[in-house]
Short mmCIF file of C-alpha atoms in Angstrom, two decimals:
data_model
loop_
_atom_site.label_atom_id
_atom_site.label_comp_id
_atom_site.label_asym_id
_atom_site.label_seq_id
_atom_site.Cartn_x
_atom_site.Cartn_y
_atom_site.Cartn_z
CA UNK I 1 81.75 105.75 97.12
CA UNK I 2 82.14 109.42 96.01
CA UNK I 3 82.23 110.47 99.67
CA UNK I 4 85.22 108.19 100.49
CA UNK I 5 86.98 109.39 97.32
CA UNK I 6 86.52 113.04 98.39
CA UNK I 7 87.92 112.24 101.85
CA UNK I 8 91.02 110.65 100.29
CA UNK I 9 91.63 113.73 98.08
CA UNK I 10 91.16 116.07 101.06
CA UNK I 11 93.68 114.13 103.16
CA UNK I 12 96.20 114.18 100.32
CA UNK I 13 95.84 117.98 99.96
CA UNK I 14 96.34 118.49 103.70
CA UNK I 15 99.50 116.37 103.73
CA UNK I 16 100.93 118.17 100.70
CA UNK I 17 100.21 121.51 102.39
CA UNK I 18 102.13 120.40 105.48
CA UNK I 19 105.07 119.30 103.33
CA UNK I 20 105.20 122.66 101.52
CA UNK I 21 104.95 124.51 104.82
CA UNK I 22 107.95 122.63 106.25
CA UNK I 23 109.98 123.22 103.13
CA UNK I 24 109.23 126.95 103.38
CA UNK I 25 110.33 126.95 107.02
CA UNK I 26 113.59 125.27 105.99
CA UNK I 27 114.29 127.96 103.36
CA UNK I 28 113.57 130.77 105.82
CA UNK I 29 115.90 129.20 108.34
CA UNK I 30 118.69 129.07 105.78
CA UNK I 31 118.14 132.76 105.01
CA UNK I 32 118.57 133.57 108.67
CA UNK I 33 121.91 131.77 108.67
CA UNK I 34 123.09 133.84 105.71
CA UNK I 35 122.07 137.06 107.47
CA UNK I 36 124.05 136.19 110.60
CA UNK I 37 127.50 137.00 109.20
CA UNK I 38 128.15 139.50 111.96
CA UNK I 39 128.19 136.70 114.46
CA UNK I 40 131.39 134.97 115.36
CA UNK I 41 132.49 131.82 113.55
CA UNK I 42 131.67 129.52 116.45
CA UNK I 43 128.04 130.65 116.60
CA UNK I 44 127.68 130.33 112.84
CA UNK I 45 129.04 126.79 112.87
CA UNK I 46 126.71 125.86 115.71
CA UNK I 47 123.69 127.26 113.87
CA UNK I 48 124.74 125.50 110.67
CA UNK I 49 124.91 122.13 112.44
CA UNK I 50 121.49 122.70 113.97
CA UNK I 51 120.02 123.63 110.60
CA UNK I 52 121.52 120.53 108.99
CA UNK I 53 119.95 118.42 111.70
CA UNK I 54 116.60 120.13 111.20
CA UNK I 55 116.86 119.61 107.45
CA UNK I 56 117.53 115.89 107.97
CA UNK I 57 114.47 115.62 110.21
CA UNK I 58 112.36 117.48 107.67
CA UNK I 59 113.63 115.25 104.86
CA UNK I 60 112.76 112.12 106.84
CA UNK I 61 109.30 113.46 107.64
CA UNK I 62 108.85 114.42 103.99
CA UNK I 63 109.56 110.84 103.00
CA UNK I 64 107.01 109.55 105.52
CA UNK I 65 104.34 111.93 104.22
CA UNK I 66 105.14 111.01 100.62
CA UNK I 67 104.63 107.35 101.51
CA UNK I 68 101.27 108.18 103.12
CA UNK I 69 100.21 110.14 100.03
CA UNK I 70 101.07 107.10 97.90
CA UNK I 71 98.96 104.87 100.16
CA UNK I 72 95.97 107.21 99.93
CA UNK I 73 96.29 107.38 96.15
CA UNK I 74 96.35 103.58 95.98
CA UNK I 75 93.31 103.37 98.27
CA UNK I 76 91.44 105.88 96.12
CA UNK I 77 92.23 103.76 93.07
CA UNK I 78 90.93 100.61 94.80
CA UNK I 79 87.45 101.98 95.50
CA UNK I 80 85.84 99.31 93.31
CA UNK I 81 87.59 96.56 95.26
CA UNK I 82 86.40 98.08 98.55
CA UNK I 83 82.86 98.46 97.20
CA UNK I 84 82.82 94.84 96.01
CA UNK I 85 83.98 93.65 99.45
CA UNK I 86 81.28 95.64 101.24
CA UNK I 87 78.63 94.42 98.80
CA UNK I 88 79.69 90.80 99.34
CA UNK I 89 79.48 91.16 103.13
CA UNK I 90 76.04 92.76 102.84
CA UNK I 91 74.76 89.96 100.60
CA UNK I 92 76.05 87.32 103.03
CA UNK I 93 74.41 89.09 105.98
CA UNK I 94 71.09 89.34 104.11
CA UNK I 95 71.17 85.63 103.27
CA UNK I 96 71.83 84.65 106.89
CA UNK I 97 69.06 86.99 108.09
CA UNK I 98 66.59 85.41 105.65
CA UNK I 99 66.07 88.61 103.65
CA UNK I 100 66.76 87.06 100.22
CA UNK I 101 65.68 83.92 98.39
CA UNK I 102 68.34 81.20 98.51
CA UNK I 103 68.98 77.87 96.84
CA UNK I 104 71.28 74.93 97.32
CA UNK I 105 71.44 71.20 98.03
CA UNK I 106 69.59 69.71 100.98
CA UNK I 107 66.61 67.62 102.01
CA UNK I 108 62.84 67.82 101.94
CA UNK I 109 60.84 66.34 104.81
CA UNK I 110 57.11 65.65 104.72
CA UNK I 111 55.56 65.39 108.19
CA UNK I 112 51.88 64.65 108.81
CA UNK I 113 49.55 63.58 111.60
CA UNK I 114 49.02 59.86 112.18
CA UNK I 115 45.77 58.00 111.57
CA UNK I 116 44.67 58.10 115.21
CA UNK I 117 43.31 61.20 116.93
CA UNK I 118 46.14 61.41 119.44
CA UNK I 119 48.82 61.09 116.75
CA UNK I 120 48.90 64.83 116.15
CA UNK I 121 51.98 66.85 115.27
CA UNK I 122 52.44 69.66 117.79
CA UNK I 123 54.57 72.80 117.82
CA UNK I 124 57.14 71.16 120.10
CA UNK I 125 57.67 68.48 117.43
CA UNK I 126 58.46 71.05 114.74
CA UNK I 127 60.76 72.92 117.12
CA UNK I 128 62.65 69.71 117.90
CA UNK I 129 63.00 68.96 114.20
CA UNK I 130 64.29 72.46 113.44
CA UNK I 131 66.79 72.13 116.27
CA UNK I 132 68.07 68.84 114.80
CA UNK I 133 68.42 70.46 111.37
CA UNK I 134 70.39 73.36 112.81
CA UNK I 135 72.60 70.97 114.76
CA UNK I 136 73.37 69.29 111.43
CA UNK I 137 74.45 72.72 110.09
CA UNK I 138 71.40 73.56 108.00
CA UNK I 139 71.96 77.05 106.59
CA UNK I 140 68.35 77.83 105.65
CA UNK I 141 65.03 76.25 106.67
CA UNK I 142 61.41 76.72 105.63
CA UNK I 143 58.09 75.15 106.60
CA UNK I 144 55.33 75.25 103.98
CA UNK I 145 57.07 78.17 102.30
CA UNK I 146 57.64 80.16 105.51
CA UNK I 147 61.32 81.00 106.08
CA UNK I 148 62.44 80.12 109.60
CA UNK I 149 64.44 82.98 111.13
CA UNK I 150 65.45 84.05 114.64
CA UNK I 151 62.09 85.79 115.27
CA UNK I 152 59.88 83.05 113.83
CA UNK I 153 57.18 81.79 116.20
CA UNK I 154 55.73 78.29 115.94
CA UNK I 155 52.52 77.74 117.92
CA UNK I 156 49.93 74.98 117.74
CA UNK I 157 46.33 76.18 117.59
CA UNK I 158 44.05 73.23 116.83
CA UNK I 159 43.77 72.30 113.99
CA UNK I 160 46.71 74.29 112.54
CA UNK I 161 50.10 75.82 113.32
CA UNK I 162 50.83 79.53 113.40
CA UNK I 163 54.19 80.22 111.76
CA UNK I 164 55.35 83.78 111.07
CA UNK I 165 51.81 84.91 111.88
CA UNK I 166 50.20 82.66 109.28
CA UNK I 167 47.96 79.60 109.61
CA UNK I 168 49.77 76.49 108.37
CA UNK I 169 47.92 73.18 108.00
CA UNK I 170 49.42 69.67 107.74
CA UNK I 171 51.09 68.04 106.00
CA UNK I 172 54.16 70.10 106.88
CA UNK I 173 56.78 70.36 104.14
CA UNK I 174 60.13 71.17 105.75
CA UNK I 175 62.98 72.18 103.45
CA UNK I 176 66.56 72.60 104.61
CA UNK I 177 69.70 73.61 102.74
CA UNK I 178 72.82 71.80 103.94
CA UNK I 179 75.00 68.85 102.99
CA UNK I 180 72.35 66.22 102.13
CA UNK I 181 74.37 63.26 103.40
CA UNK I 182 75.05 64.93 106.75
CA UNK I 183 71.39 65.85 107.21
CA UNK I 184 70.17 62.41 106.19
CA UNK I 185 72.54 60.72 108.63
CA UNK I 186 71.62 63.05 111.52
CA UNK I 187 67.89 62.49 111.06
CA UNK I 188 67.85 58.77 110.29
CA UNK I 189 70.37 57.53 112.82
CA UNK I 190 69.27 54.73 115.16
CA UNK I 191 67.10 56.27 117.86
CA UNK I 192 67.04 59.56 115.96
CA UNK I 193 64.16 61.96 115.57
CA UNK I 194 62.72 60.30 112.45
CA UNK I 195 62.52 56.93 114.17
CA UNK I 196 60.91 58.49 117.25
CA UNK I 197 58.32 60.41 115.21
CA UNK I 198 57.40 57.37 113.13
CA UNK I 199 57.61 54.48 115.58
CA UNK I 200 56.82 56.14 118.92
CA UNK I 201 54.43 58.94 117.94
CA UNK I 202 52.79 57.35 114.90
CA UNK I 203 53.47 60.32 112.62
CA UNK I 204 53.71 59.93 108.85
CA UNK I 205 57.14 61.14 107.79
CA UNK I 206 59.43 60.85 104.78
CA UNK I 207 62.84 62.32 103.96
CA UNK I 208 64.20 62.93 100.47
CA UNK I 209 67.62 64.23 99.46
CA UNK I 210 67.42 66.97 96.84
CA UNK I 211 70.18 68.38 94.66
CA UNK I 212 68.62 71.83 94.44
CA UNK I 213 66.19 73.38 96.90
CA UNK I 214 64.78 76.91 96.76
CA UNK I 215 63.83 78.60 100.02
CA UNK I 216 62.01 81.95 99.89
CA UNK I 217 62.93 85.02 101.88
CA UNK I 218 61.03 86.02 104.99
CA UNK I 219 58.27 88.58 104.57
CA UNK I 220 59.62 92.09 105.12
CA UNK I 221 56.29 93.79 105.82
CA UNK I 222 57.11 94.17 109.53
CA UNK I 223 54.94 91.25 110.64
CA UNK I 224 57.92 88.95 111.28
CA UNK I 225 61.08 91.03 111.65
CA UNK I 226 60.68 93.66 114.35
CA UNK I 227 63.57 95.83 115.55
CA UNK I 228 62.02 99.18 116.52
CA UNK I 229 63.25 98.70 120.11
CA UNK I 230 66.80 97.76 119.13
CA UNK I 231 69.75 100.14 119.16
CA UNK I 232 73.25 99.22 117.92
CA UNK I 233 76.13 99.34 120.41
#
């Protein structure tokens, strides 16, 4: 943060220069009063009152500038605190964007095709499951080691899924970091998605609560995250 520190020092120097300039103007004005002894008493008294008023204004402004200098000095001394705050925000943003490995409590779901030919897990099924996990406030999700982010595509191409540009074969291991009890309740409720997948579609599915789950970051080779057309506003 050397740049921000240099800015703070520059601002302090400018303010001090202004303060010295005003003090010099005040001294020069007082000299003019002393040199005006040829004027009549009324004019001298009038000028003296005006100069007193100007001096009071300058003194008040001096106090304001001194307070600002003190604030800038304090800010310059708190650079580490500012840096730590920025670093914390950056880390949080990177976690939410899927750019770093994360860990935490959650659940692990194993989803596989049924025994019959038509009991096949399709892309729409995985998308529905991800939507349910997000509705239950899952903070990070992966499928067979592929981090699910905003730009992740999930497409069925018999006999596999394409996720983040990679071929993924069943069984599908879905990991989600969130409050395990909340996730378990949301998925296993009566008429919920687990019951539908198992009883209506014939899929093989199991859900396990886990105290510590590790979810890898998304690949940053440009194959998943693309933003060359984006411009910040």
